[in-house]
mmCIF file of C-alpha atoms in Angstrom:
data_model
loop_
_atom_site.group_PDB
_atom_site.id
_atom_site.type_symbol
_atom_site.label_atom_id
_atom_site.label_comp_id
_atom_site.label_asym_id
_atom_site.label_seq_id
_atom_site.Cartn_x
_atom_site.Cartn_y
_atom_site.Cartn_z
ATOM 1 C CA TRP J 877 26.562 -3.150 1.030
ATOM 2 C CA LYS J 878 30.250 -3.317 0.050
ATOM 3 C CA SER J 879 29.374 -5.586 -2.878
ATOM 4 C CA ALA J 880 30.780 -5.407 -6.377
ATOM 5 C CA ILE J 881 29.085 -2.913 -8.714
ATOM 6 C CA TYR J 882 28.304 -3.614 -12.356
ATOM 7 C CA ASN J 883 29.815 -1.405 -15.022
ATOM 8 C CA TYR J 884 26.570 -0.408 -16.724
ATOM 9 C CA GLY J 885 28.445 1.347 -19.522
ATOM 10 C CA ARG J 886 29.813 -1.896 -21.003
ATOM 11 C CA ASN J 887 27.643 -3.506 -23.677
ATOM 12 C CA GLU J 888 28.471 -7.064 -22.583
ATOM 13 C CA VAL J 889 27.390 -6.288 -19.003
ATOM 14 C CA ARG J 890 24.103 -4.757 -20.145
ATOM 15 C CA ALA J 891 23.463 -7.698 -22.485
ATOM 16 C CA PHE J 892 24.109 -10.161 -19.658
ATOM 17 C CA LEU J 893 21.747 -8.403 -17.239
ATOM 18 C CA ILE J 894 18.934 -7.907 -19.766
ATOM 19 C CA SER J 895 19.240 -11.502 -20.977
ATOM 20 C CA ASN J 896 18.998 -12.602 -17.362
ATOM 21 C CA ALA J 897 15.798 -10.613 -16.882
ATOM 22 C CA LEU J 898 14.204 -11.982 -20.050
ATOM 23 C CA TYR J 899 15.245 -15.519 -19.071
ATOM 24 C CA TRP J 900 12.985 -15.465 -15.990
ATOM 25 C CA LEU J 901 10.072 -14.245 -18.093
ATOM 26 C CA ASP J 902 10.727 -16.569 -21.067
ATOM 27 C CA LYS J 903 11.464 -19.827 -19.252
ATOM 28 C CA PHE J 904 9.685 -19.493 -15.916
ATOM 29 C CA HIS J 905 6.770 -17.258 -16.992
ATOM 30 C CA ALA J 906 7.199 -14.912 -14.043
ATOM 31 C CA ASP J 907 4.507 -12.230 -13.752
ATOM 32 C CA GLY J 908 7.091 -9.531 -13.301
ATOM 33 C CA LEU J 909 10.451 -8.438 -11.974
ATOM 34 C CA ARG J 910 11.126 -6.347 -8.885
ATOM 35 C CA VAL J 911 14.446 -4.489 -9.080
ATOM 36 C CA ASP J 912 15.954 -4.063 -5.630
ATOM 37 C CA ALA J 913 17.601 -0.871 -4.338
ATOM 38 C CA VAL J 914 17.290 1.160 -7.532
ATOM 39 C CA ALA J 915 18.545 4.233 -5.671
ATOM 40 C CA SER J 916 21.948 2.555 -5.234
ATOM 41 C CA MET J 917 22.139 2.328 -9.030
ATOM 42 C CA LEU J 918 20.959 5.861 -9.789
ATOM 43 C CA TYR J 919 23.368 7.767 -7.535
ATOM 44 C CA LEU J 920 27.148 7.528 -7.697
ATOM 45 C CA ASP J 921 27.430 8.766 -4.092
ATOM 46 C CA TYR J 922 24.900 6.310 -2.658
ATOM 47 C CA SER J 923 26.208 5.230 0.793
ATOM 48 C CA ARG J 924 29.570 6.811 -0.017
ATOM 49 C CA LYS J 925 31.492 9.568 1.705
ATOM 50 C CA ASP J 926 33.199 12.498 0.029
ATOM 51 C CA GLY J 927 36.165 11.273 -1.963
ATOM 52 C CA GLU J 928 34.772 7.752 -2.381
ATOM 53 C CA TRP J 929 33.039 8.431 -5.697
ATOM 54 C CA ILE J 930 33.808 10.046 -9.043
ATOM 55 C CA PRO J 931 31.335 12.566 -10.556
ATOM 56 C CA ASN J 932 29.804 11.900 -13.954
ATOM 57 C CA THR J 933 30.838 13.665 -17.190
ATOM 58 C CA PHE J 934 28.831 16.748 -16.230
ATOM 59 C CA GLY J 935 30.111 16.875 -12.660
ATOM 60 C CA GLY J 936 26.920 15.492 -11.140
ATOM 61 C CA ARG J 937 26.234 12.543 -8.864
ATOM 62 C CA GLU J 938 23.820 10.739 -11.186
ATOM 63 C CA ASN J 939 25.010 7.448 -12.680
ATOM 64 C CA LEU J 940 24.279 8.173 -16.349
ATOM 65 C CA GLU J 941 25.191 4.664 -17.507
ATOM 66 C CA ALA J 942 22.863 3.046 -14.931
ATOM 67 C CA ILE J 943 20.025 5.370 -15.940
ATOM 68 C CA SER J 944 20.496 4.427 -19.582
ATOM 69 C CA PHE J 945 20.639 0.737 -18.656
ATOM 70 C CA LEU J 946 17.396 0.841 -16.652
ATOM 71 C CA LYS J 947 15.576 2.488 -19.535
ATOM 72 C CA GLN J 948 16.892 -0.148 -21.950
ATOM 73 C CA LEU J 949 15.954 -2.949 -19.544
ATOM 74 C CA ASN J 950 12.359 -1.773 -19.237
ATOM 75 C CA GLN J 951 12.002 -1.200 -22.970
ATOM 76 C CA GLN J 952 13.207 -4.734 -23.679
ATOM 77 C CA VAL J 953 10.968 -6.341 -21.054
ATOM 78 C CA TYR J 954 7.809 -4.578 -22.226
ATOM 79 C CA GLU J 955 8.643 -5.167 -25.894
ATOM 80 C CA HIS J 956 9.015 -8.919 -25.428
ATOM 81 C CA HIS J 957 6.588 -9.400 -22.502
ATOM 82 C CA PRO J 958 3.944 -6.674 -22.502
ATOM 83 C CA GLU J 959 1.891 -8.701 -20.013
ATOM 84 C CA ALA J 960 4.628 -8.536 -17.365
ATOM 85 C CA GLN J 961 5.414 -5.792 -14.865
ATOM 86 C CA THR J 962 8.711 -4.285 -13.834
ATOM 87 C CA ILE J 963 8.657 -2.836 -10.329
ATOM 88 C CA ALA J 964 11.247 -0.525 -8.804
ATOM 89 C CA GLU J 965 12.114 -0.517 -5.124
ATOM 90 C CA GLU J 966 13.298 3.081 -5.227
ATOM 91 C CA SER J 967 13.457 5.023 -1.981
ATOM 92 C CA THR J 968 14.197 8.582 -3.128
ATOM 93 C CA ALA J 969 12.224 11.299 -4.901
ATOM 94 C CA TRP J 970 13.767 10.559 -8.308
ATOM 95 C CA PRO J 971 11.158 11.817 -10.809
ATOM 96 C CA GLY J 972 9.478 9.621 -13.392
ATOM 97 C CA VAL J 973 10.504 6.183 -12.135
ATOM 98 C CA SER J 974 7.238 4.668 -13.431
ATOM 99 C CA LYS J 975 6.819 6.981 -16.396
ATOM 100 C CA PRO J 976 7.470 5.788 -19.993
ATOM 101 C CA THR J 977 10.941 6.268 -21.397
ATOM 102 C CA TYR J 978 9.563 8.346 -24.291
ATOM 103 C CA LEU J 979 8.417 10.868 -21.685
ATOM 104 C CA GLY J 980 11.824 10.918 -20.033
ATOM 105 C CA GLY J 981 11.018 8.353 -17.334
ATOM 106 C CA LEU J 982 12.892 5.220 -16.339
ATOM 107 C CA GLY J 983 10.126 3.066 -17.802
ATOM 108 C CA PHE J 984 9.170 0.905 -14.800
ATOM 109 C CA GLY J 985 5.537 -0.162 -14.575
ATOM 110 C CA LEU J 986 5.270 0.423 -10.830
ATOM 111 C CA LYS J 987 7.259 1.896 -7.944
ATOM 112 C CA TRP J 988 7.263 0.864 -4.290
ATOM 113 C CA ASP J 989 5.838 3.594 -2.056
ATOM 114 C CA MET J 990 8.334 3.407 0.787
ATOM 115 C CA GLY J 991 7.020 6.647 2.284
ATOM 116 C CA TRP J 992 3.529 5.188 2.683
ATOM 117 C CA MET J 993 4.934 2.132 4.425
ATOM 118 C CA HIS J 994 7.094 4.084 6.888
ATOM 119 C CA ASP J 995 4.460 6.740 7.686
ATOM 120 C CA THR J 996 1.592 4.276 8.057
ATOM 121 C CA LEU J 997 3.438 1.804 10.265
ATOM 122 C CA ARG J 998 4.795 4.629 12.427
ATOM 123 C CA TYR J 999 1.213 5.886 12.889
ATOM 124 C CA MET J 1000 -0.218 2.422 13.584
ATOM 125 C CA ARG J 1001 2.437 1.735 16.235
ATOM 126 C CA GLU J 1002 1.219 4.751 18.207
ATOM 127 C CA ASP J 1003 -1.153 4.118 21.080
ATOM 128 C CA PRO J 1004 -4.599 5.248 19.830
ATOM 129 C CA VAL J 1005 -4.747 7.920 22.531
ATOM 130 C CA HIS J 1006 -1.785 9.635 20.851
ATOM 131 C CA ARG J 1007 -2.828 9.194 17.221
ATOM 132 C CA LYS J 1008 -4.627 12.531 17.074
ATOM 133 C CA TYR J 1009 -1.217 14.192 17.307
ATOM 134 C CA HIS J 1010 0.107 12.193 14.333
ATOM 135 C CA GLN J 1011 -2.735 12.356 11.810
ATOM 136 C CA ASN J 1012 -0.525 14.267 9.363
ATOM 137 C CA GLU J 1013 1.691 11.176 9.100
ATOM 138 C CA ILE J 1014 -1.029 8.937 7.747
ATOM 139 C CA THR J 1015 -2.565 11.611 5.477
ATOM 140 C CA PHE J 1016 0.703 12.997 4.054
ATOM 141 C CA ARG J 1017 0.757 10.491 1.192
ATOM 142 C CA ALA J 1018 -2.206 12.230 -0.475
ATOM 143 C CA ILE J 1019 0.158 15.050 -1.458
ATOM 144 C CA TYR J 1020 2.188 12.819 -3.796
ATOM 145 C CA GLN J 1021 0.157 9.622 -4.267
ATOM 146 C CA PHE J 1022 -0.406 10.187 -7.993
ATOM 147 C CA HIS J 1023 3.128 11.279 -8.892
ATOM 148 C CA GLU J 1024 4.002 7.653 -9.738
ATOM 149 C CA ASN J 1025 2.250 4.326 -10.323
ATOM 150 C CA PHE J 1026 2.670 3.164 -6.754
ATOM 151 C CA VAL J 1027 2.695 -0.175 -4.965
ATOM 152 C CA MET J 1028 2.020 -0.005 -1.217
ATOM 153 C CA PRO J 1029 4.385 -2.590 0.275
ATOM 154 C CA LEU J 1030 4.087 -4.489 3.515
ATOM 155 C CA SER J 1031 6.986 -6.690 2.512
ATOM 156 C CA HIS J 1032 9.574 -9.047 3.987
ATOM 157 C CA ASP J 1033 11.571 -6.017 5.173
ATOM 158 C CA GLU J 1034 8.809 -5.110 7.634
ATOM 159 C CA VAL J 1035 8.803 -8.484 9.443
ATOM 160 C CA VAL J 1036 12.526 -9.298 9.860
ATOM 161 C CA HIS J 1037 15.684 -8.070 11.643
ATOM 162 C CA GLY J 1038 14.064 -7.630 15.039
ATOM 163 C CA LYS J 1039 11.090 -5.574 13.871
ATOM 164 C CA GLY J 1040 8.656 -8.350 14.855
ATOM 165 C CA ALA J 1041 5.608 -9.597 12.988
ATOM 166 C CA LEU J 1042 3.051 -6.979 11.956
ATOM 167 C CA LEU J 1043 0.625 -8.230 14.618
ATOM 168 C CA GLU J 1044 3.185 -7.713 17.355
ATOM 169 C CA GLN J 1045 3.944 -4.199 16.098
ATOM 170 C CA MET J 1046 0.366 -3.164 16.835
ATOM 171 C CA PRO J 1047 -0.288 -1.564 20.267
ATOM 172 C CA GLY J 1048 -2.538 -2.843 23.024
ATOM 173 C CA ASP J 1049 -3.817 -6.209 24.194
ATOM 174 C CA ASP J 1050 -4.602 -9.080 21.858
ATOM 175 C CA TRP J 1051 -8.059 -7.783 20.906
ATOM 176 C CA ARG J 1052 -6.636 -4.381 19.978
ATOM 177 C CA LYS J 1053 -3.678 -5.900 18.132
ATOM 178 C CA PHE J 1054 -5.970 -7.924 15.877
ATOM 179 C CA ALA J 1055 -8.368 -5.012 15.377
ATOM 180 C CA ASN J 1056 -5.477 -2.691 14.498
ATOM 181 C CA LEU J 1057 -4.085 -5.240 12.044
ATOM 182 C CA ARG J 1058 -7.433 -5.596 10.253
ATOM 183 C CA LEU J 1059 -7.657 -1.790 10.204
ATOM 184 C CA LEU J 1060 -4.154 -1.521 8.714
ATOM 185 C CA TYR J 1061 -5.044 -3.922 5.902
ATOM 186 C CA ALA J 1062 -8.298 -2.064 5.232
ATOM 187 C CA TRP J 1063 -6.360 1.220 4.925
ATOM 188 C CA GLN J 1064 -3.916 -0.425 2.515
ATOM 189 C CA TRP J 1065 -6.656 -1.847 0.283
ATOM 190 C CA ALA J 1066 -8.680 1.382 0.272
ATOM 191 C CA MET J 1067 -5.897 3.811 -0.648
ATOM 192 C CA PRO J 1068 -5.026 4.407 -4.327
ATOM 193 C CA GLY J 1069 -2.242 2.135 -5.528
ATOM 194 C CA LYS J 1070 -1.513 -1.555 -5.869
ATOM 195 C CA LYS J 1071 -1.204 -3.820 -2.852
ATOM 196 C CA LEU J 1072 1.703 -5.938 -1.627
ATOM 197 C CA LEU J 1073 1.223 -8.149 1.435
ATOM 198 C CA PHE J 1074 4.028 -10.496 2.390
ATOM 199 C CA MET J 1075 3.261 -14.187 2.879
ATOM 200 C CA GLY J 1076 2.134 -15.073 6.376
ATOM 201 C CA CYS J 1077 0.791 -11.597 7.113
ATOM 202 C CA GLU J 1078 -2.687 -12.800 6.131
ATOM 203 C CA LEU J 1079 -2.413 -15.356 8.958
ATOM 204 C CA ALA J 1080 -1.493 -12.666 11.508
ATOM 205 C CA GLN J 1081 1.745 -14.463 12.341
ATOM 206 C CA ARG J 1082 3.155 -13.759 15.769
ATOM 207 C CA ARG J 1083 6.761 -14.655 14.939
ATOM 208 C CA GLU J 1084 9.099 -12.836 12.624
ATOM 209 C CA TRP J 1085 9.414 -14.424 9.214
ATOM 210 C CA SER J 1086 12.371 -16.742 8.705
ATOM 211 C CA HIS J 1087 13.498 -18.491 5.543
ATOM 212 C CA ASP J 1088 14.531 -21.445 7.716
ATOM 213 C CA ARG J 1089 11.004 -22.509 8.612
ATOM 214 C CA SER J 1090 7.553 -22.734 7.092
ATOM 215 C CA LEU J 1091 4.715 -20.314 7.740
ATOM 216 C CA ASP J 1092 2.735 -20.840 10.961
ATOM 217 C CA TRP J 1093 -0.266 -22.471 9.296
ATOM 218 C CA HIS J 1094 -1.332 -23.965 12.636
ATOM 219 C CA LEU J 1095 -2.487 -20.495 13.732
ATOM 220 C CA LEU J 1096 -5.598 -20.988 11.592
ATOM 221 C CA GLU J 1097 -6.863 -23.304 14.344
ATOM 222 C CA TYR J 1098 -7.649 -20.099 16.272
ATOM 223 C CA GLU J 1099 -10.621 -17.908 15.368
ATOM 224 C CA SER J 1100 -8.732 -14.628 15.776
ATOM 225 C CA HIS J 1101 -6.142 -15.634 13.189
ATOM 226 C CA LYS J 1102 -8.738 -17.214 10.942
ATOM 227 C CA GLY J 1103 -10.701 -13.963 11.159
ATOM 228 C CA VAL J 1104 -7.774 -11.962 9.774
ATOM 229 C CA MET J 1105 -7.461 -14.389 6.868
ATOM 230 C CA ARG J 1106 -11.200 -14.064 6.180
ATOM 231 C CA TRP J 1107 -10.821 -10.258 6.257
ATOM 232 C CA VAL J 1108 -8.006 -10.320 3.682
ATOM 233 C CA GLU J 1109 -10.165 -12.578 1.535
ATOM 234 C CA ARG J 1110 -13.091 -10.140 1.842
ATOM 235 C CA LEU J 1111 -10.840 -7.215 0.931
ATOM 236 C CA ASN J 1112 -9.555 -9.064 -2.126
ATOM 237 C CA ARG J 1113 -13.057 -9.920 -3.313
ATOM 238 C CA MET J 1114 -14.277 -6.371 -2.748
ATOM 239 C CA TYR J 1115 -11.230 -4.890 -4.508
ATOM 240 C CA ARG J 1116 -11.896 -7.082 -7.530
ATOM 241 C CA SER J 1117 -15.664 -6.542 -7.681
ATOM 242 C CA GLU J 1118 -15.749 -2.775 -7.087
ATOM 243 C CA PRO J 1119 -14.278 -0.825 -10.033
ATOM 244 C CA ALA J 1120 -14.040 2.313 -7.883
ATOM 245 C CA LEU J 1121 -11.360 0.604 -5.780
ATOM 246 C CA HIS J 1122 -9.023 -0.255 -8.660
ATOM 247 C CA GLU J 1123 -10.000 1.416 -11.946
ATOM 248 C CA ARG J 1124 -8.340 4.756 -11.206
ATOM 249 C CA ASP J 1125 -5.632 3.642 -8.817
ATOM 250 C CA CYS J 1126 -3.083 5.907 -10.514
ATOM 251 C CA GLU J 1127 -5.338 8.868 -11.360
ATOM 252 C CA HIS J 1128 -6.313 11.784 -9.128
ATOM 253 C CA THR J 1129 -9.931 11.471 -10.304
ATOM 254 C CA GLY J 1130 -10.184 8.171 -8.423
ATOM 255 C CA PHE J 1131 -9.847 9.650 -4.921
ATOM 256 C CA GLU J 1132 -11.599 12.398 -2.978
ATOM 257 C CA TRP J 1133 -11.282 13.259 0.695
ATOM 258 C CA VAL J 1134 -14.532 13.575 2.621
ATOM 259 C CA ASP J 1135 -12.896 14.530 5.917
ATOM 260 C CA ALA J 1136 -9.172 14.419 6.663
ATOM 261 C CA ALA J 1137 -9.309 16.971 9.485
ATOM 262 C CA ASP J 1138 -11.025 15.178 12.403
ATOM 263 C CA ALA J 1139 -7.790 14.480 14.252
ATOM 264 C CA ASP J 1140 -9.432 14.764 17.685
ATOM 265 C CA ASN J 1141 -11.467 11.633 16.984
ATOM 266 C CA SER J 1142 -8.812 10.031 14.736
ATOM 267 C CA ILE J 1143 -11.447 9.397 12.067
ATOM 268 C CA LEU J 1144 -10.700 9.610 8.349
ATOM 269 C CA SER J 1145 -13.089 9.268 5.415
ATOM 270 C CA PHE J 1146 -12.792 9.457 1.649
ATOM 271 C CA LEU J 1147 -14.465 8.371 -1.564
ATOM 272 C CA ARG J 1148 -12.966 6.031 -4.129
ATOM 273 C CA LYS J 1149 -14.342 6.697 -7.598
ATOM 274 C CA GLY J 1150 -14.472 4.656 -10.777
ATOM 275 C CA ALA J 1151 -15.146 5.527 -14.398
ATOM 276 C CA VAL J 1152 -18.922 5.143 -14.025
ATOM 277 C CA PRO J 1153 -20.501 8.085 -12.143
ATOM 278 C CA GLY J 1154 -22.407 7.166 -8.994
ATOM 279 C CA GLU J 1155 -20.510 3.973 -8.185
ATOM 280 C CA ASP J 1156 -18.462 5.641 -5.469
ATOM 281 C CA VAL J 1157 -17.287 3.636 -2.458
ATOM 282 C CA LEU J 1158 -17.277 5.480 0.875
ATOM 283 C CA CYS J 1159 -14.352 4.414 3.073
ATOM 284 C CA VAL J 1160 -14.464 5.336 6.772
ATOM 285 C CA PHE J 1161 -11.782 4.579 9.377
ATOM 286 C CA ASN J 1162 -11.967 4.853 13.157
ATOM 287 C CA PHE J 1163 -8.417 4.646 14.489
ATOM 288 C CA THR J 1164 -9.458 4.622 18.164
ATOM 289 C CA PRO J 1165 -11.054 1.892 20.328
ATOM 290 C CA VAL J 1166 -13.968 4.248 21.093
ATOM 291 C CA PRO J 1167 -17.247 3.488 19.236
ATOM 292 C CA ARG J 1168 -18.763 6.621 17.700
ATOM 293 C CA ALA J 1169 -22.547 6.918 17.780
ATOM 294 C CA ASP J 1170 -24.400 8.999 15.165
ATOM 295 C CA TYR J 1171 -21.188 10.116 13.483
ATOM 296 C CA ARG J 1172 -22.244 12.219 10.504
ATOM 297 C CA ILE J 1173 -20.390 12.070 7.186
ATOM 298 C CA GLY J 1174 -21.223 13.920 3.980
ATOM 299 C CA VAL J 1175 -22.065 11.883 0.876
ATOM 300 C CA PRO J 1176 -22.673 12.915 -2.749
ATOM 301 C CA ALA J 1177 -26.101 11.264 -3.143
ATOM 302 C CA GLY J 1178 -29.192 10.340 -1.178
ATOM 303 C CA GLY J 1179 -30.871 6.981 -0.770
ATOM 304 C CA TRP J 1180 -29.602 3.785 0.780
ATOM 305 C CA TRP J 1181 -25.859 3.260 1.302
ATOM 306 C CA ALA J 1182 -25.229 -0.466 1.672
ATOM 307 C CA THR J 1183 -22.398 -1.923 3.754
ATOM 308 C CA LEU J 1184 -19.819 -3.647 1.574
ATOM 309 C CA ALA J 1185 -17.462 -4.660 4.369
ATOM 310 C CA ASP J 1186 -16.895 -4.026 8.075
ATOM 311 C CA SER J 1187 -13.641 -5.084 9.742
ATOM 312 C CA ASP J 1188 -15.352 -5.266 13.143
ATOM 313 C CA ALA J 1189 -17.812 -7.993 12.081
ATOM 314 C CA VAL J 1190 -17.790 -11.147 14.224
ATOM 315 C CA GLU J 1191 -16.712 -13.336 11.287
ATOM 316 C CA PHE J 1192 -13.435 -11.402 11.160
ATOM 317 C CA GLY J 1193 -12.848 -11.554 14.914
ATOM 318 C CA GLY J 1194 -14.423 -8.187 15.693
ATOM 319 C CA SER J 1195 -16.789 -7.075 18.451
ATOM 320 C CA GLY J 1196 -19.880 -7.234 16.245
ATOM 321 C CA ALA J 1197 -20.826 -3.590 16.826
ATOM 322 C CA THR J 1198 -21.650 -3.412 13.139
ATOM 323 C CA LEU J 1199 -23.655 -1.119 10.902
ATOM 324 C CA GLY J 1200 -25.856 -3.950 9.756
ATOM 325 C CA GLY J 1201 -26.901 -3.800 6.116
ATOM 326 C CA GLY J 1202 -26.276 -0.094 5.688
ATOM 327 C CA VAL J 1203 -27.785 3.331 6.343
ATOM 328 C CA LYS J 1204 -30.098 5.807 4.617
ATOM 329 C CA ALA J 1205 -28.702 9.186 3.653
ATOM 330 C CA ASP J 1206 -30.442 12.316 4.944
ATOM 331 C CA LYS J 1207 -30.912 15.504 2.932
ATOM 332 C CA ALA J 1208 -28.688 17.258 5.440
ATOM 333 C CA PRO J 1209 -25.660 18.993 3.877
ATOM 334 C CA TRP J 1210 -22.367 18.022 5.515
ATOM 335 C CA HIS J 1211 -18.714 18.236 4.528
ATOM 336 C CA GLY J 1212 -19.695 20.381 1.556
ATOM 337 C CA ARG J 1213 -21.987 17.688 0.138
ATOM 338 C CA PRO J 1214 -25.761 17.804 -0.307
ATOM 339 C CA PHE J 1215 -26.496 14.651 1.731
ATOM 340 C CA SER J 1216 -25.074 12.913 4.768
ATOM 341 C CA VAL J 1217 -25.276 9.643 6.675
ATOM 342 C CA LYS J 1218 -25.231 8.986 10.405
ATOM 343 C CA LEU J 1219 -22.955 6.050 11.150
ATOM 344 C CA GLN J 1220 -22.519 3.934 14.248
ATOM 345 C CA LEU J 1221 -18.772 3.555 13.875
ATOM 346 C CA PRO J 1222 -17.304 0.438 15.513
ATOM 347 C CA PRO J 1223 -14.011 0.642 17.452
ATOM 348 C CA LEU J 1224 -10.663 0.311 15.685
ATOM 349 C CA ALA J 1225 -12.437 -0.522 12.479
ATOM 350 C CA ALA J 1226 -12.972 0.326 8.836
ATOM 351 C CA VAL J 1227 -16.312 0.306 7.039
ATOM 352 C CA PHE J 1228 -16.971 0.458 3.322
ATOM 353 C CA LEU J 1229 -20.330 1.599 1.934
ATOM 354 C CA LYS J 1230 -21.788 1.979 -1.535
ATOM 355 C CA ARG J 1231 -25.011 3.369 -2.930
ATOM 356 C CA PRO J 1232 -26.587 0.579 -5.040
ATOM 357 C CA ILE J 1233 -27.249 1.594 -8.641
ATOM 358 C CA LYS J 1234 -30.774 0.700 -9.748
#
């Protein structure tokens, strides 16, 4: 951005920056620190043309002094404030951003998953009739989702500079916009990784965010906006109460596809799994406005599967074409599993089910 660049090789510069970081944690008790544009620190040629940068000692483009500084920063933060988090907004495939320094990583606690944000929003902006041709965009993250300790960001960057509010980025009329937005949030909460939702998005703001005015709290006078806020509240409560949704956020054992191949119907389903066997949460997403009757999905166990949450419920502004309290699993093998359930899937909606443990 044509701004001045710190000389990370000088001890006084490093001391100043690290002292600054610790100051916010010591005096203001911040929960953590998000480091912006880490890629611009890691690469000497970042946003530079040939001839505008000098290679490092070994002839490479990596900024060795910045790498050393970031490791020292994270070591100091976690030594003095082990309860805090350092979070990297790093947009490249640099390995080990959120791995410990003793394993060769940069030592951040978490890394923003920019790929998830771009792929998911690009998919959600598609008209549902075209989504079957883009299913690989929304499923691609599963290839790398456990390579780092990821945060899935829907941040300030997604609702400024002419992009429009998230609600207005959704396709269709008002009913479909709100349904798509609730579906987007459900997808974010269900996928492995930590969640970041920018202020005002829980109100389904219609205007872009601006630092010159307050949030549009008056929108909560309308049931559709209030419904989105209730849905975010439900997702938060469910995320906290169901270990399967958070216990193994950064481990491959916490996620298992049920069906990622039904592109024709734009339906995706997977299991989130916790440390205790049998407490799986089944997450099912219908990315079209077409209700699906008797849609069969394989499950790992029989018995009653209770509904934890349904984004199409009336209280959230949905159509009310809900599953009710749940569904009983049949001993009918499906999707490579010994049992299956027949679901009445509501339109543009997500449903979460769990088999109660007796």
